Structure formats: structure tokens, C-alpha cells
Amino acid sequence: MTSRRDFLSQPAPENYVAGLGRGATGFTTRSDLGPAREGPSEDQIKAAVAKRSAQLGLTEPKEDDKDDDERFQDPDNEVGLFAGGIYEKDDEEADRIWKEVDEKMAKRRQKQRETREAAERDEYERQNPKIQQQFAGLKRALETVTDEEWASLPDPKDLTGRTKRARQARMQRFYAVPDSVLAAARDQGQFGTTVADDGTATTTADGNKDGTVTDFAKIGAARDKVLRARLEQQSQSSGIATAGGATSIDPKGYLTSLSNVQGAEQSIGDIEQFRKMLKSAVDSNPKQAASWIAAARLEVAAGKPGAARNMIAKGCQHCPKSEDIWLENIHLNDNRNAKVIAAQAIQANSHSVKLWVEAMKLENDPRSRKKVIRRALDHNPESEALWKEAVNLEEDPVDARMLLAKATELIPESLDLWLALARLETPENARKVLNKAVKKLPNSHELWIAAARLEEQLGEGARRPVMKNAVKFLAKQNAMPKREEWIGEAEKCEEEGAVVTCSNIIEETLGWGLDEDDDRKEIWMEDAKASIGRDKFATARAIYAYALRVFPNSRGLYLAAVDLERNHGTKDDLWRALEKAVEACPHVEAFWLMLAKEKAGEINEARRVLARAFKQNPDNEDIWLAAVKLEADNGFTDQARDLLKTARQNAPTDRVWMRSVAFERQLGANEAALDLVQDALLLFPAAPKLWMMKGQIYEDLGKLPQAREAYSTGVRAVPSSIPLWLLYARLEERSGNVVKARSVLDRARQAVPKSPELWTELIRVERRAGNAGQAKTLMAAALQQMPRSGLLWAERILHLEPRTQRKSLITEAIKKVEDDAVLQVTAARILWAERKLDRAQNWFERALLLDRDAGDTWAWYYKFLLQHGTEDKRRELVAKCVLNDPRHGEHWQAVAKYPKNAGKGTEEILKLVAASLS
């Protein structure tokens, strides 16, 4: 038998309460514990559970005891389902593990998720661009819209329903009302209105029950009377009344005056309010002249000049000592009344210079004016302004001199009077006058400048050291002006034609206040540049002369002085400046070369200059090459060849050898040139130009394999030479080997990674081969590496993008590349194609300011002027081009260095390049 107990014999489970499952409650006998009690109610159980949950932090206490049924619909909401459960350590450990699992899974998919989200976002933005991006190109195009085009834009359609309302109004029908209805409505409670002969309106009413009858004819006549009265009033106020009471009105002038009055009313605003304010100011302080003047001007603005005159007259009575109010009264009256008012004003203010001058201006004949001024001088003998007016009225110099002599006695501190008297005196007397003036005004430097100018007029400006004495005297008086003020005085003398005085001022005062420790040379060069900028070339010349006396061996100062003479001086001045430069700096070959170039028109003089240069610089290659160029340009080929041979022996440099090869090529002796270049490459294997010359000679001879070998060997010897790579690639492309040309340029880009020229050439190769897509791909890669390359932007805008996008692209390019001459020329060409000629010309001028050495810019501008410019403008451009002598540019160098164009001047090269452009 089993040992298991039967069910009834088994012990009860822990916490077992008999009958609790079926709702029965436990009980005890009274004999054990006393009377029986009830168990906890349902509400008490819920309250206990909620209290326990709040203590464990599983739920938040709520004021409302109602259950949220929606909580129990969420299987993940454990708060609602297990609000009474106990959160144990096992639960916490499980939550932590699941959290780590979730984080690890999310981290593992993070990159893929972010990449996917970014791709989806980009695709959405591409398919649904913003309105701002859609209209970006059109918004850029708005900057080219002129005011006339903007004003001519049509008005937008009416979207407010006004058109619909107007259409409905047109569809309405109206019916005529009988005259009896209108008459009854008119006569009911109406009054008749008539106009008297004097223009005043009167209103009458009689005993008729229907009111008086209106006479429309009389009303029209009365209207005419009122208009005529207003016209007469306007004519009287404007001073056009004629004798006998008749009036003559200009209708246009009347309408103009009315419009002026209306504009004044609009500008002043509420005139009545201003009138009340000014009346209050006048009444509160009648002795203040400004209030009376403002009140009078308000009446003038309101179109009431009569009231303004009355107002200002009252002001003169209250403020008789104010010259401003008297002047305002004079200006408001006509000439006849103004004279009377001026007499009254002078009687009240006899020492007012302004009133005397105004009274003098009221007189018409010179005699009366002189009379008024002399009476004014009786009352104001020490007024400088009155003496000046008196002197200006005199036509005889003798009388003017007498007046000035008297004036200087009464007003010895007036500088202007002393200077005016000195100008009217003879030279000897002028010296005496200036000496007296210096005694009276010892601190005035203007008197010393006047004395120096007087000596210059007499032809003794260089012999009499007036300015030297002036500096000593003013320094002793502690009245020496600053150095900048002296430069200003020198420029003023130059402007008035006193060049010697200008030079003397600079010579004696330029170093004032500067020590040897200061950067005197830089300061003086800046002063000279500033004077040149103000077109004061004599002052700048004097500054350079003084600076060269202090720094006699300064190459920079001599170069600046020579540049000044070349641009703003004569040929003799330039020769003298260069002679001084070669004497002071005999070992600077640049001065010798410039002097020889300037005297190239006289071959014997140029030879003598170069001979002197050889003595000072025996083995200088620049001088040797200059001598060769002189002989070659003048047709002495044998002498030039001999000089080159001697130079190769005495100054064996790569430049001398290259010039020798180029000279033979220009003469057409390709075999001799080939021998020379091969000998030169033995001495200078790293000279890229020699390799280029060798390949070009083989091309001229038609030996393409040898040319290819020369270029190939050259790029291996000098891999950093960009022109050599370009020649090699172009040779392959001309031979039909596009694949080989592409390979050459790829090797070149590896040797010189960031070269806009190489990238551009590769893009052109693809474009010429018909691979437009590949060209655009290469252009994108190139611009990513070199976004500030104007050459690349120009190639893209002109050849890779449609014409409609050029303006937006050029705007974007200029924002990224601000100062690039190639890009500026591209912008000018785009505007030229759109027939915006003025703007295109401005862009060409900008490009020339950025880079004057770019020959292509000059050529494009000249081609533009050939079509749309004047002969004077073309002549001016050619002169500037010859002066700047450009040397670089893709098209310019190809034409200038062609052997057949050797010996041609800048003007000829310019025209040849302009003709080759397309």
C-alpha cells in the first residue's frame, strides 16, 4: 500500500483560508476569541494594493480613482497589468539583459540604418526640391532686369473676386424714374442758393411750401465769378497785376504755383498746428528772433507772402538788434522796399557787416555800391570782409592798391590783405610789402611761400634761398608746419604753375621731423605715390630727387623715378633719369638695358650704351642678349651671330644657348639650330626649353618620330615642366593617337598633380574626341581638386554647359574666384554675346586691371573694340598695350614665339592674336 495520505488527511497549504474562494469568511467560536468579524472588503483590498504599488514606485498616485481601461489593452504596459506585482532582483536583471541586447542590435545596424536614411532623404529632396532651389537660377537672372523692364511687367490677375463683383454689377438692370418723383424729392425741404455780385454766397427761403426754385444758370455764372476772384487774388499776391486793375494770368504758371502750394502743404503737414505753436512761442518770448523767422517762413510755405511780410515786420520791431531777422525781412520784400528796410536795419545795427554787404548788393550801379561800402567802412574800419568787397569793386589797380595799403595799416594781422597788396605792387615794392608782413605776422608760412614765388617770377628762384631762410625763421619761432602740410603747399604751388617753388619747398622740408631711425625711404616713396595719385607729378619728381640725394644707391628709388618719367614725363626726362641711374648703380644691368631700349631708335647711341655696360658688367648674359637683339632687330644678322658665338664662349648659360637656337630658327636654318640644341642639351640636360625647341625643330622638319622621341626624353629628364607635357600630348593628338595623348596627360597629372593647364588640356582632348560625358566627369573631378581655378571654370562655362546656364555659372564662379583675369574675360565674352556692350566693356577693363601681362586679355578686348568701339578707343588701347608689353597668355605666346613672327612689335602681335581668336 502507498504511504500517501488521502486528501482530507493532508495539511492545509500555507495562508489557506477555508471558504475564501467561494466568498465565505473565516470564523471563530466565541468561546475561543470572542464574537466573529467580517473580512476585508473589495475597496479595502484595492486601496491596500494601490498603497503598496505606490510605496514600491511602480505607479504614480492619482487623484482620480477611476481605472484607465486603455492601459489593459497594451500587452507591454506592465503597470496596468501587474500593478500589484513585486519588482524583484530577477526582474531587474532580466530588464538589464534585454536592454543590452536591444542596444547591441541597434548599434550593429546603426551604420546601415544611417546610410539608408541619408540615401532616402537625398532621394526625397531630389524628387521634391524646395521652391527656393527651383527658382534659384531665375532669381539670379532678376539682377539683370532693368528698371524699364520691371515697370513694363503686367499687373497680376485679380484673384479677390473683384472681377466677379464687377460682372455681377454689369448684369444688374436699372429703370428710369419719372421726373415727378425726382421733382418731388428735390422740392421737399430744399432751399435756393444764389451768389451776390461781390462773390459772396447767400441763402434765402420764401414762403412757398415747396421751397425756392434753383437757377442753375446763375449758379454757373457765380462759379465763374468766384474763379475770377481767386485768379485776381493769385495775380496780386504773385506781383503780376497790371496798371488799371486788369490782370494777366499765365495758366501754366498758375497751375504750377498751385502745385507748389499743395506740395508745401503736404511737406509741412498741419499748417494750422504749426501756426499755433509758433504763435505761442512768439507770444511767450517776443525777443527771440528765431521764432519770428520760423513763423514768417511758415507763412511763405503756406502761400501767404503778405502775412509773412507782416509777421517779419513785427519781429523787426521786437528784435531790432538781430541782423538775422533784418536779413530775412530784406529777402522777403522786393528791391524797392528792401532798400528802405536795409536802411532801417543799418540804423539799428550800424556795426553789422552782413547788413552793409546786403545793402550794397541791393544797389544796381557800381558807383552806388562803392558809396555804400565806403559808408560801411566809416562805421567798421577794421572789417576785413568790407575791405575785400571795396577792393573787388575797384577797377583801377592804383585805387585798389591804395585801398589795400590803408587796409593793411588798419588790419595788420590780415594775411589775405597783405598777399593781395603784394600781388598788385611792383617786384621791388612787393619784396618790401612781404618783409613788412613777415614782421607783423611772424608765424605765417604763406608769406614765405609768396616771397619764394615772387623770386621765381623774377627768375631768381634757384639763386635766392628763400625757403631755406623760411625754415630757419619758422623753426626759431616754433611755427614750423608739419611735413604733410608742406607737401600740400608744394602741390598747391604746382597747380598754380610755380614748379620751382614747389621743388624748393620739398627740398627744404621733406625731411623735417624724420630721424635716421625712421623708415625714411619707404615714407618718401609713399608720399611720392600719393602725389602721383593726385596728378601732382612735379611734386613727386621733387620727392624722388630729394630721396635719391639721401639714398644715392637705392635701386628701388631709381626704378620708381624712371617709371614716373616713363609714364608722365618727356623722353628727355626719361633719358636723364636713366643716365643718373646707370651712373649711381653701374652694376645693375636693368638700367643699362632700359637705357639701350629707349635709345634703340638711334643704333649708334644704343651701341655706345651697351659698350659702356660691357665695361661695367663684362660677362653679363642680359647685356649680351640685349646687344644681339639690337643687331638682329636692325637687320645685322652676321654681327648678331658673331655676338652669340662670343657670348656662348664668355657667358655659357642656358639662356644664351636658347637664344642662339631661336635665332637660327628665325632665320630658317633648322639644321644649324638642331646642331646647336643638341650641343646645348649635353651641357644643360635639365633645361626644359631646350627639349621643347628640339621637338619643335623636328616638327618643322616633318620628322614626327624624332619629335616624339625628343618630347618623351624631355619629360623623363624634366617631369615637372608643364609646357613640355602639353607639347607632347598635342603632338600625339595631331597624329591621331588620342589614346596615347590621354595616356601622356595622365602621366603628366601624376607628375604635376594639381595643374589647371594639364586638367584643361585633358578635358579638351576628350571634348575634341566627342566624349562630352567623360569631359564633364573630368571637369567635376578637376574642380573638386582646384575650385579656385579660373581656367577650369572658363572651360566649363564656354564649352561644357548649355548657353542658358552660362550666366548663373559665371556668377557662381566669380563668387568663388574673385580676382582672375581669365574668368573676367569669360564674363565679358558672355555679356558681349548677349549684346550688353557697356557691361562687357567694363568687365574687359576689370580684367586688364587685374593682370596687365596677360596678352590674351588685350587681344579679346581689341577684337571687341574692332566691332563695337571707336577709332580713338582702339588707338588708346593699342598704346596702352605697347606700354605694358604683355608677355604671357595661351594664344599670345603661341603667336609671339612663332619663328616667322620674330622681330614684330607688340602692336603687330596684338592684331595677329586678335585675328586668330574665335
PDB file of C-alpha atoms in Angstrom, residues 21 59 142 179 188 313 330 367 486 633:
ATOM      1  CA  GLY A  21     -12.577  31.045  -2.749  1.00  0.00           C
ATOM      2  CA  THR A  59       2.720  53.623 -10.187  1.00  0.00           C
ATOM      3  CA  LEU A 142      16.492  89.103 -61.833  1.00  0.00           C
ATOM      4  CA  ASP A 179     -39.473 113.264 -63.396  1.00  0.00           C
ATOM      5  CA  GLN A 188     -39.234 118.721 -50.400  1.00  0.00           C
ATOM      6  CA  ALA A 313       7.941 143.303 -39.767  1.00  0.00           C
ATOM      7  CA  ILE A 330      15.057 142.124 -46.755  1.00  0.00           C
ATOM      8  CA  ARG A 367      29.028 153.912 -58.040  1.00  0.00           C
ATOM      9  CA  TRP A 486      54.391 121.435 -46.621  1.00  0.00           C
ATOM     10  CA  ASP A 633      66.208  93.951 -84.979  1.00  0.00           C
TER      11      ASP A 633
END
